[in-house]
Amino acid sequence: MRKYEIMYIINPTVLEEGREELINQVNALLTSNGATIAKTEKWGERKLAYPIDKKKSGFYVLTTFEIDGTKLAEVESKLNIMESVMRYIVVKQD
């Protein structure tokens, strides 16, 4: 099991209750694939460096977790089809 971080940007049109539900869905997706979540930080709504789908801002979330590297591809394939997640990046920690 290795440590990873995932930073994802939630569409700004999603309301507060929807954001909480989406964060819980992402955390459930991780835990269902064998991850143990260390912490989840909500960075809040921030301006994007460049427009994504004509949106100029997004709600940033950072989650630190441990998972077997072979399960990561399955997590990423599910994240790709989530419409409310505009972008994400998974980074391995040292």
PDB file of C-alpha atoms in Angstrom:
ATOM      1  CA  MET A   1       0.000   0.000   0.000  1.00  0.00           C
ATOM      2  CA  ARG A   2       1.363   3.359  -1.067  1.00  0.00           C
ATOM      3  CA  LYS A   3       0.363   6.874  -0.129  1.00  0.00           C
ATOM      4  CA  TYR A   4      -1.362   9.009  -2.748  1.00  0.00           C
ATOM      5  CA  GLU A   5      -3.093  12.358  -2.974  1.00  0.00           C
ATOM      6  CA  ILE A   6      -5.999  13.190  -5.224  1.00  0.00           C
ATOM      7  CA  MET A   7      -6.898  16.771  -6.021  1.00  0.00           C
ATOM      8  CA  TYR A   8     -10.184  17.230  -7.827  1.00  0.00           C
ATOM      9  CA  ILE A   9     -12.230  20.208  -8.938  1.00  0.00           C
ATOM     10  CA  ILE A  10     -15.998  20.139  -8.521  1.00  0.00           C
ATOM     11  CA  ASN A  11     -18.190  22.040 -10.972  1.00  0.00           C
ATOM     12  CA  PRO A  12     -19.172  25.405  -9.392  1.00  0.00           C
ATOM     13  CA  THR A  13     -22.842  24.910 -10.347  1.00  0.00           C
ATOM     14  CA  VAL A  14     -23.116  22.074  -7.785  1.00  0.00           C
ATOM     15  CA  LEU A  15     -24.723  23.409  -4.596  1.00  0.00           C
ATOM     16  CA  GLU A  16     -23.355  22.920  -1.053  1.00  0.00           C
ATOM     17  CA  GLU A  17     -25.405  19.782  -0.300  1.00  0.00           C
ATOM     18  CA  GLY A  18     -24.435  18.318  -3.653  1.00  0.00           C
ATOM     19  CA  ARG A  19     -20.763  18.997  -2.976  1.00  0.00           C
ATOM     20  CA  GLU A  20     -20.881  17.115   0.310  1.00  0.00           C
ATOM     21  CA  GLU A  21     -22.610  14.207  -1.394  1.00  0.00           C
ATOM     22  CA  LEU A  22     -20.045  14.185  -4.223  1.00  0.00           C
ATOM     23  CA  ILE A  23     -17.127  14.257  -1.757  1.00  0.00           C
ATOM     24  CA  ASN A  24     -18.733  11.314   0.069  1.00  0.00           C
ATOM     25  CA  GLN A  25     -19.148   9.482  -3.272  1.00  0.00           C
ATOM     26  CA  VAL A  26     -15.459   9.934  -4.134  1.00  0.00           C
ATOM     27  CA  ASN A  27     -14.422   8.792  -0.643  1.00  0.00           C
ATOM     28  CA  ALA A  28     -16.748   5.768  -0.927  1.00  0.00           C
ATOM     29  CA  LEU A  29     -15.265   4.964  -4.348  1.00  0.00           C
ATOM     30  CA  LEU A  30     -11.789   4.989  -2.818  1.00  0.00           C
ATOM     31  CA  THR A  31     -12.711   2.863   0.202  1.00  0.00           C
ATOM     32  CA  SER A  32     -14.637   0.358  -1.935  1.00  0.00           C
ATOM     33  CA  ASN A  33     -11.403  -0.232  -3.847  1.00  0.00           C
ATOM     34  CA  GLY A  34      -9.452  -0.917  -0.653  1.00  0.00           C
ATOM     35  CA  ALA A  35      -8.146   2.553   0.155  1.00  0.00           C
ATOM     36  CA  THR A  36      -7.767   3.936   3.650  1.00  0.00           C
ATOM     37  CA  ILE A  37      -8.420   7.676   3.703  1.00  0.00           C
ATOM     38  CA  ALA A  38      -6.100   9.722   5.910  1.00  0.00           C
ATOM     39  CA  LYS A  39      -7.764  13.131   5.467  1.00  0.00           C
ATOM     40  CA  THR A  40      -9.950  15.198   3.174  1.00  0.00           C
ATOM     41  CA  GLU A  41      -9.422  18.950   2.900  1.00  0.00           C
ATOM     42  CA  LYS A  42     -11.932  21.287   1.282  1.00  0.00           C
ATOM     43  CA  TRP A  43     -10.015  24.196  -0.211  1.00  0.00           C
ATOM     44  CA  GLY A  44     -13.133  26.006  -1.321  1.00  0.00           C
ATOM     45  CA  GLU A  45     -14.049  27.773  -4.532  1.00  0.00           C
ATOM     46  CA  ARG A  46     -11.097  29.230  -6.420  1.00  0.00           C
ATOM     47  CA  LYS A  47     -10.450  30.825  -9.777  1.00  0.00           C
ATOM     48  CA  LEU A  48      -9.184  28.436 -12.450  1.00  0.00           C
ATOM     49  CA  ALA A  49      -5.965  29.105 -14.362  1.00  0.00           C
ATOM     50  CA  TYR A  50      -7.901  28.660 -17.606  1.00  0.00           C
ATOM     51  CA  PRO A  51     -11.607  28.143 -18.382  1.00  0.00           C
ATOM     52  CA  ILE A  52     -12.893  24.560 -18.322  1.00  0.00           C
ATOM     53  CA  ASP A  53     -16.240  24.060 -20.094  1.00  0.00           C
ATOM     54  CA  LYS A  54     -16.708  27.859 -20.025  1.00  0.00           C
ATOM     55  CA  LYS A  55     -16.418  27.874 -16.197  1.00  0.00           C
ATOM     56  CA  LYS A  56     -13.944  30.262 -14.586  1.00  0.00           C
ATOM     57  CA  SER A  57     -13.962  28.838 -11.055  1.00  0.00           C
ATOM     58  CA  GLY A  58     -14.266  25.496  -9.284  1.00  0.00           C
ATOM     59  CA  PHE A  59     -14.468  23.954  -5.815  1.00  0.00           C
ATOM     60  CA  TYR A  60     -11.150  22.282  -4.913  1.00  0.00           C
ATOM     61  CA  VAL A  61     -10.871  19.166  -2.714  1.00  0.00           C
ATOM     62  CA  LEU A  62      -7.659  17.392  -1.633  1.00  0.00           C
ATOM     63  CA  THR A  63      -7.795  13.842  -0.245  1.00  0.00           C
ATOM     64  CA  THR A  64      -4.820  11.879   1.102  1.00  0.00           C
ATOM     65  CA  PHE A  65      -5.133   8.080   1.099  1.00  0.00           C
ATOM     66  CA  GLU A  66      -3.314   4.745   0.925  1.00  0.00           C
ATOM     67  CA  ILE A  67      -4.178   2.199  -1.757  1.00  0.00           C
ATOM     68  CA  ASP A  68      -2.681  -0.689  -3.686  1.00  0.00           C
ATOM     69  CA  GLY A  69      -1.398   0.785  -6.970  1.00  0.00           C
ATOM     70  CA  THR A  70      -3.149  -1.850  -9.078  1.00  0.00           C
ATOM     71  CA  LYS A  71      -6.580  -0.607  -7.929  1.00  0.00           C
ATOM     72  CA  LEU A  72      -5.866   2.979  -8.966  1.00  0.00           C
ATOM     73  CA  ALA A  73      -6.816   2.460 -12.625  1.00  0.00           C
ATOM     74  CA  GLU A  74     -10.313   1.350 -11.616  1.00  0.00           C
ATOM     75  CA  VAL A  75     -10.755   4.432  -9.415  1.00  0.00           C
ATOM     76  CA  GLU A  76      -9.622   6.724 -12.244  1.00  0.00           C
ATOM     77  CA  SER A  77     -11.973   5.097 -14.759  1.00  0.00           C
ATOM     78  CA  LYS A  78     -14.940   5.776 -12.450  1.00  0.00           C
ATOM     79  CA  LEU A  79     -13.804   9.373 -11.848  1.00  0.00           C
ATOM     80  CA  ASN A  80     -13.668   9.957 -15.604  1.00  0.00           C
ATOM     81  CA  ILE A  81     -17.423   9.389 -15.925  1.00  0.00           C
ATOM     82  CA  MET A  82     -18.445  11.605 -12.979  1.00  0.00           C
ATOM     83  CA  GLU A  83     -19.942  14.686 -14.630  1.00  0.00           C
ATOM     84  CA  SER A  84     -19.577  16.953 -11.584  1.00  0.00           C
ATOM     85  CA  VAL A  85     -15.812  16.356 -11.338  1.00  0.00           C
ATOM     86  CA  MET A  86     -14.288  18.754 -13.852  1.00  0.00           C
ATOM     87  CA  ARG A  87     -10.644  17.675 -13.444  1.00  0.00           C
ATOM     88  CA  TYR A  88      -8.613  15.487 -11.112  1.00  0.00           C
ATOM     89  CA  ILE A  89      -5.023  14.442 -10.589  1.00  0.00           C
ATOM     90  CA  VAL A  90      -3.609  11.594  -8.530  1.00  0.00           C
ATOM     91  CA  VAL A  91      -0.058  12.009  -7.208  1.00  0.00           C
ATOM     92  CA  LYS A  92       2.108   9.437  -5.407  1.00  0.00           C
ATOM     93  CA  GLN A  93       3.657  10.719  -2.180  1.00  0.00           C
ATOM     94  CA  ASP A  94       7.152   9.803  -1.058  1.00  0.00           C
TER      95      ASP A  94
END
